[in-house]
Short mmCIF file of C-alpha atoms in Angstrom, two decimals:
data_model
loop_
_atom_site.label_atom_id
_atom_site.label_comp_id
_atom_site.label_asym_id
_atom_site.label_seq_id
_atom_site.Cartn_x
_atom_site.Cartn_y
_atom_site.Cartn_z
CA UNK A 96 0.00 0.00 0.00
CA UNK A 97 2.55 2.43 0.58
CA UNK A 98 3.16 2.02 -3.31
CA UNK A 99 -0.13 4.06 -3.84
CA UNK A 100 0.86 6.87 -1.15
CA UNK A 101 4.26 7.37 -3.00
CA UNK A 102 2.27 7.79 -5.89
CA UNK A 103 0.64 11.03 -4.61
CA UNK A 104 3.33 12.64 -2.65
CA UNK A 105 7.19 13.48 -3.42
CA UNK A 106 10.22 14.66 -1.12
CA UNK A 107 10.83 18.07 -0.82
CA UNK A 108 13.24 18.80 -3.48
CA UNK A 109 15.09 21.46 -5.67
CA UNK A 110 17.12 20.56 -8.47
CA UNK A 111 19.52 18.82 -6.37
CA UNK A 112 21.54 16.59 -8.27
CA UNK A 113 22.75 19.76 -10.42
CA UNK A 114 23.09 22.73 -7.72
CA UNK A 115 27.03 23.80 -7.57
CA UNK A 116 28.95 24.20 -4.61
CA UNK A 117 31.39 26.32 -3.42
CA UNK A 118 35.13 24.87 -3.38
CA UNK A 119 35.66 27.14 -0.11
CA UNK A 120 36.44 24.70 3.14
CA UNK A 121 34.08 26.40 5.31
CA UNK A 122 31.17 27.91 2.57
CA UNK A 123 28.30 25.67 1.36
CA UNK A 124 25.97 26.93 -1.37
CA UNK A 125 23.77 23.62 -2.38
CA UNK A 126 21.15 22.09 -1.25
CA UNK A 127 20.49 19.00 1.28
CA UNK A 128 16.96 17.82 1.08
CA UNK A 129 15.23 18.32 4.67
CA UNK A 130 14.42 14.47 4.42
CA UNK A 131 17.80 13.54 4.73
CA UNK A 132 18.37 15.36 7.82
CA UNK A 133 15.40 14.50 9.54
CA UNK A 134 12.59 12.25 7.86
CA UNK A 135 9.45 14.30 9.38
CA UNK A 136 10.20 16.60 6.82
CA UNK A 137 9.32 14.08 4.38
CA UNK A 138 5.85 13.29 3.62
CA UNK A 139 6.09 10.00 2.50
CA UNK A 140 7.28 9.64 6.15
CA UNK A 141 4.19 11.47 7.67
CA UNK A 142 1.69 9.56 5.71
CA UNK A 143 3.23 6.01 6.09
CA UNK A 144 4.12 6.68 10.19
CA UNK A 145 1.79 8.46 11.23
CA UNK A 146 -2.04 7.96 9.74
CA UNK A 147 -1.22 4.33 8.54
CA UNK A 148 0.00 3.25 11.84
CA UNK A 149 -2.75 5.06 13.28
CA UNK A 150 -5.02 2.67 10.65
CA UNK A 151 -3.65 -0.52 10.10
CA UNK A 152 -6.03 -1.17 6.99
CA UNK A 153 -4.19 1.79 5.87
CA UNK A 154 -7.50 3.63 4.05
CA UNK A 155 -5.97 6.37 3.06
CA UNK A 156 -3.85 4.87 -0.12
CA UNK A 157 -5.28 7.08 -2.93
CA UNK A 158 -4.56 6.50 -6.55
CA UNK A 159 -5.20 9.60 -7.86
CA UNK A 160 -4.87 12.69 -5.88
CA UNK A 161 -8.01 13.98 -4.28
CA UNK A 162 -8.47 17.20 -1.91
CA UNK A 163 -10.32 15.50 1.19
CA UNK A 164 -11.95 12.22 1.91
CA UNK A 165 -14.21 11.14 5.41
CA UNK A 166 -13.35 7.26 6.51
CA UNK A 167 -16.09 4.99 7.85
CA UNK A 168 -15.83 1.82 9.51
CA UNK A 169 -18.51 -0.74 10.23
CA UNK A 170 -17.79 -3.99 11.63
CA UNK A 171 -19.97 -7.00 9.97
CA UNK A 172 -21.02 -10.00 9.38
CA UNK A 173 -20.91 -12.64 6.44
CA UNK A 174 -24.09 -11.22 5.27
CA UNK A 175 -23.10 -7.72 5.39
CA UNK A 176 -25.34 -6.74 8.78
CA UNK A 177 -23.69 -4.28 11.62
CA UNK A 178 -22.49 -7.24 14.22
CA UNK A 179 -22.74 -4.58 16.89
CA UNK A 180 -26.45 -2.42 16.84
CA UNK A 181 -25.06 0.18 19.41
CA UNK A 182 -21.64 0.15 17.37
CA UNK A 183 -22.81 0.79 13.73
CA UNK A 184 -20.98 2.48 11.09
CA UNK A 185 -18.79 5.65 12.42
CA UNK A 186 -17.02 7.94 11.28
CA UNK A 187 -13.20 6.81 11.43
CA UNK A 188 -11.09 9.36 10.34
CA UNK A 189 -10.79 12.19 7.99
CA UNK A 190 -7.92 13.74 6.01
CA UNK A 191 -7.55 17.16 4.08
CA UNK A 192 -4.71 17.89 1.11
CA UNK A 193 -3.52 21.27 -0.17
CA UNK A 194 -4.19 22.66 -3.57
CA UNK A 195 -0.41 21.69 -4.41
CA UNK A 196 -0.87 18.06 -3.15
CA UNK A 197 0.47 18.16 0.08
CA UNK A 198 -0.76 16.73 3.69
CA UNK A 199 -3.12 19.77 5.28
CA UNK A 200 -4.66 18.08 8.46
CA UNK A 201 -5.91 14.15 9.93
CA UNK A 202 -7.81 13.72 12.82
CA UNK A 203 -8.64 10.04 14.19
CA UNK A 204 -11.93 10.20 15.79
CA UNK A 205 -11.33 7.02 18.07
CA UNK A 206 -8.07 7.68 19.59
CA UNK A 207 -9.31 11.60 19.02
CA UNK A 208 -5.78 12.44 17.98
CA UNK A 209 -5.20 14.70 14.18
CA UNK A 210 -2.32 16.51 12.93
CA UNK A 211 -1.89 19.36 10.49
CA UNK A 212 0.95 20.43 8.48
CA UNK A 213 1.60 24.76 7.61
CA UNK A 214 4.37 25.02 4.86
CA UNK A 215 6.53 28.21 4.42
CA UNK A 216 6.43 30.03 0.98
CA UNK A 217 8.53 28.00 -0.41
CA UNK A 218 5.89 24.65 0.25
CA UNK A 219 8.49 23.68 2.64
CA UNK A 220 7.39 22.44 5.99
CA UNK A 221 7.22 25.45 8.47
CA UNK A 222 5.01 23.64 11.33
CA UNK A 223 4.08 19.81 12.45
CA UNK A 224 1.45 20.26 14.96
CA UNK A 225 0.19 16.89 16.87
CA UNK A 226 -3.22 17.23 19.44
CA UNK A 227 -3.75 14.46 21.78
CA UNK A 228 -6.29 13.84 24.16
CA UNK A 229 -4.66 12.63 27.49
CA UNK A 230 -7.61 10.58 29.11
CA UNK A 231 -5.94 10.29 32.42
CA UNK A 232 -5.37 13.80 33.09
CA UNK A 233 -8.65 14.86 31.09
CA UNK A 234 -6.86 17.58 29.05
CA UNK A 235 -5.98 18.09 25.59
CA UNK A 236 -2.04 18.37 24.80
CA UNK A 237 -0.71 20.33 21.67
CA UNK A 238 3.17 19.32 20.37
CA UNK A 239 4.54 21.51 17.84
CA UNK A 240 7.62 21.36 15.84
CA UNK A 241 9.13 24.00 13.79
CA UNK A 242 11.40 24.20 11.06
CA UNK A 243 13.59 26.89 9.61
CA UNK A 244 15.46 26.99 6.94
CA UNK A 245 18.62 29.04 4.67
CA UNK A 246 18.26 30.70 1.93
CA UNK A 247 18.80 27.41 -0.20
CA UNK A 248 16.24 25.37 1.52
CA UNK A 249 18.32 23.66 3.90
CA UNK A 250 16.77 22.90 7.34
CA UNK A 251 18.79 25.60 10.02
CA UNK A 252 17.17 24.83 13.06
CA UNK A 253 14.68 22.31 14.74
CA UNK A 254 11.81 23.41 18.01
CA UNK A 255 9.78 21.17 19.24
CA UNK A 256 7.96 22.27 22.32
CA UNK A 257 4.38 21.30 23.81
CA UNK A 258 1.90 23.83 24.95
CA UNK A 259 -0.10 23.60 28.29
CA UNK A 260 -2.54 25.85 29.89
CA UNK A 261 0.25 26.20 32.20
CA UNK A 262 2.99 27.43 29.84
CA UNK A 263 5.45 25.57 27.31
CA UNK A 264 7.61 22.38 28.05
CA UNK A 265 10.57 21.96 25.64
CA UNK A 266 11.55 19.19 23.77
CA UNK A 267 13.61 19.48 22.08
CA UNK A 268 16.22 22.21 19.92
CA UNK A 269 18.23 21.64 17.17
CA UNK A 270 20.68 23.63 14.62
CA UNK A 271 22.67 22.35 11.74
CA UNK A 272 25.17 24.04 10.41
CA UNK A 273 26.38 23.30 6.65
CA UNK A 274 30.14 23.25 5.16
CA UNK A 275 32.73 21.65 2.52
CA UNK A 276 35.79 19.95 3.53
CA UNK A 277 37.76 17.68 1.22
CA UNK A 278 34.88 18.41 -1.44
CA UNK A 279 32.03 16.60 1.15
CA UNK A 280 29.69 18.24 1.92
CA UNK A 281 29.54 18.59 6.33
CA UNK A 282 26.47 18.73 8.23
CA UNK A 283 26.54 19.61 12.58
CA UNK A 284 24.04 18.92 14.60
CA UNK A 285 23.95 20.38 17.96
CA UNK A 286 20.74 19.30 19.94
CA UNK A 287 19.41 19.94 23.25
CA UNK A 288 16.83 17.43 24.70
CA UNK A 289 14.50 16.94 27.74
CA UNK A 290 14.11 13.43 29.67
CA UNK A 291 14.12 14.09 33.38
CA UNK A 292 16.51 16.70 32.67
CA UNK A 293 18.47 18.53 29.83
CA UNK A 294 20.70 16.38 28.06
CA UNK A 295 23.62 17.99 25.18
CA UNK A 296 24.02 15.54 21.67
CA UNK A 297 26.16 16.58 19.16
CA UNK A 298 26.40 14.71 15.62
CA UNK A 299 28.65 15.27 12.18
CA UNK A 300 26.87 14.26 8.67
CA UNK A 301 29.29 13.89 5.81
CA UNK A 302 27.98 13.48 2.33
CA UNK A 303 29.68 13.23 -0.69
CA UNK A 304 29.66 15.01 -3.68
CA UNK A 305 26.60 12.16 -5.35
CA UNK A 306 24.62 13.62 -1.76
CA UNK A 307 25.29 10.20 -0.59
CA UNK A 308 25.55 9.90 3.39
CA UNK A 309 28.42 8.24 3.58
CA UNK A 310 29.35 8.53 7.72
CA UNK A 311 27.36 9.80 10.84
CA UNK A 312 29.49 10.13 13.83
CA UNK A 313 27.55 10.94 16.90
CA UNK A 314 28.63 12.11 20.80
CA UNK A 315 25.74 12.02 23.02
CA UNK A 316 24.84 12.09 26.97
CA UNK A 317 23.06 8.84 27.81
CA UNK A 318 19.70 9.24 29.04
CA UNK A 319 19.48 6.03 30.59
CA UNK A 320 23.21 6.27 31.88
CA UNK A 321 22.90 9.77 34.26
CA UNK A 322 24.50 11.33 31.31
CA UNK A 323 27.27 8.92 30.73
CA UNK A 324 28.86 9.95 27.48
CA UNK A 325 28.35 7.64 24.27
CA UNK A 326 30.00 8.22 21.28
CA UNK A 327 29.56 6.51 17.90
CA UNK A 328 30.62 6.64 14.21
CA UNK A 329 28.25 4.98 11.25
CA UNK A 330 29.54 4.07 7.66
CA UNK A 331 27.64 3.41 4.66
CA UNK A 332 28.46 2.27 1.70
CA UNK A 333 27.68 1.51 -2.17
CA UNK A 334 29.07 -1.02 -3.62
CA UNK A 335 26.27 -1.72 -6.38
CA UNK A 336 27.41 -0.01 -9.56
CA UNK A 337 23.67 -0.71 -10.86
CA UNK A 338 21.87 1.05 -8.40
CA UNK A 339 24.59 3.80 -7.27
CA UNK A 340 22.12 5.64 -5.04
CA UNK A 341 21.20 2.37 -2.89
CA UNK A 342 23.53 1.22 0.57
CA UNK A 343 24.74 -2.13 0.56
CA UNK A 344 26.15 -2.11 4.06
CA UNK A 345 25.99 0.11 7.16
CA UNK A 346 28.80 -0.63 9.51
CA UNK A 347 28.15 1.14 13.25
CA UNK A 348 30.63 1.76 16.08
CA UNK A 349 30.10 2.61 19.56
CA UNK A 350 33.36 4.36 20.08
CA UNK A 351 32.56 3.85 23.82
CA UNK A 352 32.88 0.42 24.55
CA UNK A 353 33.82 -1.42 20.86
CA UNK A 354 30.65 -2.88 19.99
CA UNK A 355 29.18 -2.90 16.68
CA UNK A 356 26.36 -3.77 14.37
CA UNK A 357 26.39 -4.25 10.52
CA UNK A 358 23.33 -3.86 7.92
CA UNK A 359 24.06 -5.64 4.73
CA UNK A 360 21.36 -4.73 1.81
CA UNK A 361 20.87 -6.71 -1.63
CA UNK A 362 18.81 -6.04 -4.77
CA UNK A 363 17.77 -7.31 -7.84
CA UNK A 364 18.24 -6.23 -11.11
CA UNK A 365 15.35 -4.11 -11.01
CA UNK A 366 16.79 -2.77 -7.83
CA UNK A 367 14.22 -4.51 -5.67
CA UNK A 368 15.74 -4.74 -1.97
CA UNK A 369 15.56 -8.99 -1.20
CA UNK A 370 18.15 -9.59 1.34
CA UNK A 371 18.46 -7.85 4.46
CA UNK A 372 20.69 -9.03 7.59
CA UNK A 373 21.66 -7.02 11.07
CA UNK A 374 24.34 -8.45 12.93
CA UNK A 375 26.06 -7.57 16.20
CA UNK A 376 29.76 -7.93 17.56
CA UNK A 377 29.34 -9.34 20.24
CA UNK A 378 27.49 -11.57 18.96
CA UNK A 379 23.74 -11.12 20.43
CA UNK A 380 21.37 -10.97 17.88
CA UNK A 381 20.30 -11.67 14.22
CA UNK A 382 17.88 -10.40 12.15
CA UNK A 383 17.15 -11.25 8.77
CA UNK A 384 14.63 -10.10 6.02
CA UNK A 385 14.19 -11.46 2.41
CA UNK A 386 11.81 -10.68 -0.20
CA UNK A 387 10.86 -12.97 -2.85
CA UNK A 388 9.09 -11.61 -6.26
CA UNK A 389 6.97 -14.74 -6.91
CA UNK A 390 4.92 -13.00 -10.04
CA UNK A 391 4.48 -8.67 -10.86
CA UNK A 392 2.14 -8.46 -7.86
CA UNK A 393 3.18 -10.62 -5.45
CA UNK A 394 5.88 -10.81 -2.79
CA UNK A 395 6.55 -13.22 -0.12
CA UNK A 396 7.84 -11.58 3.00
CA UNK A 397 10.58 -13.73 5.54
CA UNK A 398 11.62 -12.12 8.47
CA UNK A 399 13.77 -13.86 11.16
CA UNK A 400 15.26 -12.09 14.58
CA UNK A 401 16.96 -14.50 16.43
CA UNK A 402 18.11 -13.70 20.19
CA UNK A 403 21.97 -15.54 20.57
CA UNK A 404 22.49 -14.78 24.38
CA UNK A 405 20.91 -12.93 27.24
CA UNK A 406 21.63 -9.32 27.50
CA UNK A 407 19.82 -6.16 29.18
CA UNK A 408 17.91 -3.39 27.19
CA UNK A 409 16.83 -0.70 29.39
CA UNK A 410 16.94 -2.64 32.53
CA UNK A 411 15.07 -5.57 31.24
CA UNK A 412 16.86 -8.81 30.25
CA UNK A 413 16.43 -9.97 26.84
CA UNK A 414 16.86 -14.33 27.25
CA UNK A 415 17.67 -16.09 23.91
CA UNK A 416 14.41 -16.86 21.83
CA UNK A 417 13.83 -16.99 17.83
CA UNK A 418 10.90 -15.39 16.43
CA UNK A 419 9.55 -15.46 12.01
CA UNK A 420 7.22 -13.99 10.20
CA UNK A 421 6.36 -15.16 6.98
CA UNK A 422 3.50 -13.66 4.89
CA UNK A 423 2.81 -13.45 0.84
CA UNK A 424 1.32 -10.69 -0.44
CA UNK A 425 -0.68 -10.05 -3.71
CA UNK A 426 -1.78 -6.13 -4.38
CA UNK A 427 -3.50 -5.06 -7.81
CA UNK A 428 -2.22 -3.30 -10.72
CA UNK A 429 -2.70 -0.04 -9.11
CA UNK A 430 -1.28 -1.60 -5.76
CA UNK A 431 -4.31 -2.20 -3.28
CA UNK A 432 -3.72 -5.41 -1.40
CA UNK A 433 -5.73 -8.08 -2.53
CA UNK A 434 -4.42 -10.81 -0.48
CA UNK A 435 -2.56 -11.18 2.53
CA UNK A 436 -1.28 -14.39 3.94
CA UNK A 437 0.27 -15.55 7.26
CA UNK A 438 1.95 -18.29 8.12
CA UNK A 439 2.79 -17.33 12.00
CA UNK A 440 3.69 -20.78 12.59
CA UNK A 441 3.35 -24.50 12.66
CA UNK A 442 0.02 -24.48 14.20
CA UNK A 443 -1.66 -21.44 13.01
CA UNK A 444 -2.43 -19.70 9.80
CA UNK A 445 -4.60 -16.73 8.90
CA UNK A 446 -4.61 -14.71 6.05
CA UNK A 447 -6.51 -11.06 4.87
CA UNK A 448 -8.41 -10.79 1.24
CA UNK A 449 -9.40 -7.21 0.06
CA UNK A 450 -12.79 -6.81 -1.91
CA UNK A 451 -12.68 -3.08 -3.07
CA UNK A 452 -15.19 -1.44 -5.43
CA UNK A 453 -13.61 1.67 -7.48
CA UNK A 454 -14.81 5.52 -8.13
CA UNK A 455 -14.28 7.01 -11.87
CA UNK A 456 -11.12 8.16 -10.84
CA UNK A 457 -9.83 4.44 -10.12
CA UNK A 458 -9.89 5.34 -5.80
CA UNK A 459 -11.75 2.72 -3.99
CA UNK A 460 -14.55 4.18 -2.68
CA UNK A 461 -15.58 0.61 -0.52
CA UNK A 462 -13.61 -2.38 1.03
CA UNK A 463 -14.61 -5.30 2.64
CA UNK A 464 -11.42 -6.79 4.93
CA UNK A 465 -11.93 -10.57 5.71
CA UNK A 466 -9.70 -11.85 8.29
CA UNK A 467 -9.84 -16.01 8.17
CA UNK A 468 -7.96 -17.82 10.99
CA UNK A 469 -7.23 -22.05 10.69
CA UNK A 470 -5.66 -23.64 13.66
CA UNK A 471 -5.95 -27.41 12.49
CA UNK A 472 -6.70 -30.22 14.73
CA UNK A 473 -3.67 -31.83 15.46
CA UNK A 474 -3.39 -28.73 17.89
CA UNK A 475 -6.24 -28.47 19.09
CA UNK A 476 -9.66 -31.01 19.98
CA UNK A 477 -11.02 -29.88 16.63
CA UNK A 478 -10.40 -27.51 13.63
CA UNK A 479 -10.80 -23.95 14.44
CA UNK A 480 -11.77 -21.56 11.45
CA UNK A 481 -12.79 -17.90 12.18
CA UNK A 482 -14.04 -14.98 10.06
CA UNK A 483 -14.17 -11.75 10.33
CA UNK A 484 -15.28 -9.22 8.16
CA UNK A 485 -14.52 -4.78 8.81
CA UNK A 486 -16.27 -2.96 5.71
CA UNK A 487 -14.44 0.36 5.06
CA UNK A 488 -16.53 3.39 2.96
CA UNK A 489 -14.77 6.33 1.49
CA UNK A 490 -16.37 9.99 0.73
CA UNK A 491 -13.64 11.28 -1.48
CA UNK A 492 -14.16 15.14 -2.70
CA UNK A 493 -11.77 16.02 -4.88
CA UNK A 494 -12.42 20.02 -5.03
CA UNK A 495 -12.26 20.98 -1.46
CA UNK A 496 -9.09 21.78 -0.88
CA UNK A 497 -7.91 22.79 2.95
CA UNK A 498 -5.22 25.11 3.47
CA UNK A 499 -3.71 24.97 6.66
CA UNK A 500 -4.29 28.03 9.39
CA UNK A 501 -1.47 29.70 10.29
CA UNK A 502 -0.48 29.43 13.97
CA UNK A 503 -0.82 33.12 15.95
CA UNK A 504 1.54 35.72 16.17
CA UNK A 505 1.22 35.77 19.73
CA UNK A 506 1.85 32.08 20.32
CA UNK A 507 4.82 32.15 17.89
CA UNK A 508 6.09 34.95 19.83
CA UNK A 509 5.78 33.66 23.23
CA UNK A 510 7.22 30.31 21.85
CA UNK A 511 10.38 32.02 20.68
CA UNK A 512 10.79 33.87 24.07
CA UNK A 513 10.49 30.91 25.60
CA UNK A 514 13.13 28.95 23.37
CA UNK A 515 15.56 32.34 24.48
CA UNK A 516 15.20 31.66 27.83
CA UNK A 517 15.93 27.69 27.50
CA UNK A 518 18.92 28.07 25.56
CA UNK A 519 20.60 31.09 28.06
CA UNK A 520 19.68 29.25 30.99
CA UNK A 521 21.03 25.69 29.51
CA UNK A 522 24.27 27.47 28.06
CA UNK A 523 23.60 26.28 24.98
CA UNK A 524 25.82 27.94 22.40
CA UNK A 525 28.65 27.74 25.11
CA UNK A 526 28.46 23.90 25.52
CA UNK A 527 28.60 23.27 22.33
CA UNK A 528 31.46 25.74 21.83
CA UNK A 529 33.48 23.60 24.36
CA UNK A 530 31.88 19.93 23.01
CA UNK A 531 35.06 18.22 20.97
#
């Protein structure tokens, strides 16, 4: 499905594969993409994270693009009847595009969450802002982020702050700062963060001159240590003269105490990612992932993670285990998920089929989910087989297009005061004068 969303939306991009640069050591005068240097900037990212994990049906894959669309859910029988008669159909959620395309607002009436999304005048993203009903203290919580950016488009600074009744909370503050050295181009990072406290994390991008990140080194204070320093260096590489642009390998250091982890990647000739292995030195876990094109539409998903030895993970202990998924999946031409089958393990299987019927504009407009479990006998007194049917309904309007409101002037300015006062009182600028 997240075929269909990429078909609607794009990265933020200039002409980037062409822009000079400036042969001076410490002047840059290209461009980085935003989604490079932090992926909420792109909005492939927003749509597959955020709304599709919010809806695991994920109803919002559109074909074409459309300006709004309501999402109703009814849960049903084999006959097509409401199984609950003080649950019928409900509104589920509800989304709202831009006149150039991109992501204006979603709101989730169950979990009574929504988002919206205010670019700059440049279409760039200016403002994330999350709302979130907290039913234990009764009391709705706003988190915005902000984003600011150079004359060339390249993201300057990062805010993200909550507002209360009771005043603002920080986040979290970030500033890059762009360069050349050796003809890569150099991205800082300096960041400021709230746990229990304020924590300092400073990190070094270098790309080459393809825009390729080719190392990530990284000195942080450990939340989970009292502050205990951890540094770390990443490499990636590209070793596949086919498909240039794609890693092959990410090799990862923690500087601290030696250990490491290394991502291998593999493609096809079509450039089709179907190998994927994790590794770790010392050797405590595996994970594997391979993809297997069985036909145009269908793939067949294996997933492994095996646990070697016990070790702790935020002060719980992690005993050796193995755990696989294995599913085959079979989508349409225009990538709506027909079929979905899972093979969990020896004694169960269950599998998803997708019944959609189609507007003019080739958008499903209905879809009936079936979810059929089969636990045979040998594993049981007698053969279990379950259905279960969700029926999904789209109202897709394809004219009324949402901009996004602008936040106030006076909230804006009471946000940047308080950002001043964060930073003096933290020593910001100092500490990461005196950070090596």
């Amino acid at each position: 499905m997240s075929v269909s969303l990429m078909t609607l939306f794009s990265c933020q991009q200039k002409k980037d594969d062409n822009t000079p640069f400036k042969t001076e050591e410490t002047s840059f005068n290209g461009y980085i993409p935003p989604a490079k240097l932090d992926s909420m900037l792109n909005e492939k990212f927003l749509l597959n994270s955020f709304y599709t994990s919010d809806n695991e049906q994920k109803e919002f894959s559109f074909y074409s693009p459309v300006a709004s669309a309501k999402i109703y859910e009814n849960i049903i029988d084999e006959k097509g009847k409401s199984i609950y008669p003080d649950y019928p159909e409900h509104l589920l959620s509800e989304i709202f595009f831009t006149k150039s395309g991109k992501l204006s607002s979603y709101e989730n009436m169950n979990r009574k969450n929504k988002f919206a999304v205010i670019y700059n005048s440049k279409n760039l993203v200016n403002f994330y802002i999350r709302h979130e009903f907290d039913n234990i203290m009764k009391e709705e919580k706003n988190e915005i982020t902000e984003y600011k950016y150079d004359d060339n488009g390249n993201l300057i600074s990062e805010y993200k702050y909550k507002k209360k009744p009771e005043g603002f909370e920080l986040w979290h503050y970030a500033e890059h700062k762009y360069s050349i050295e050796n003809g890569n181009i150099i991205v800082q990072k300096n960041l400021l963060e709230k746990f229990a406290t304020y924590y300092f994390n400073k990190s070094k991008l270098t790309f080459d001159s393809r825009k390729r990140l080719i190392k990530k080194e990284n000195y942080s204070q450990n939340v989970l240590a009292r502050g205990r320093e951890i540094t770390s260096e990443e490499n990636y590489y590209y070793e596949n003269s086919n498909f240039p642009a794609k890693v092959t390998k990410i090799h990862s250091v923690a500087t601290t105490d030696g250990s490491s982890q290394t991502k291998t990647f593999q493609y096809d000739q079509y450039g089709n990612l179907i190998d994927y292995v994790l590794t770790t030195k010392p050797e405590t876990y595996i994970t594997t992932k391979k993809n297997k094109y069985l036909a145009k539409n269908k793939i067949e998903h294996i997933n492994e993670h095996k646990t070697l030895k016990s070790y702790q993970m935020m002060g719980v202990q992690i005993d050796p285990d193995e755990q696989k998924d294995h599913e085959i999946i079979t989508s349409d031409e225009m990538g709506n998920i027909l079929l979905k089958e899972n093979v969990k393990n020896k004694s169960e299987k269950n599998y998803f089929s997708y019944n959609y019927i189609f507007d003019s504009h080739n958008n499903w407009i209905e879809k009936l989910v079936r979810e059929h479990t089969y636990i045979p006998k040998e594993y049981l007194n007698e053969d279990v087989k379950e259905d279960s049917y969700i029926k999904y309904r789209r109202e897709i309007n394809y004219s009324n297009f949402k901009e996004s409101i602008p936040l106030k002037k006076t909230d804006l300015d009471a946000a940047e005061k308080f950002r001043k006062e964060i930073l003096e009182q933290q020593k910001f600028y100092e500490t990461f004068k005196n950070l090596k």
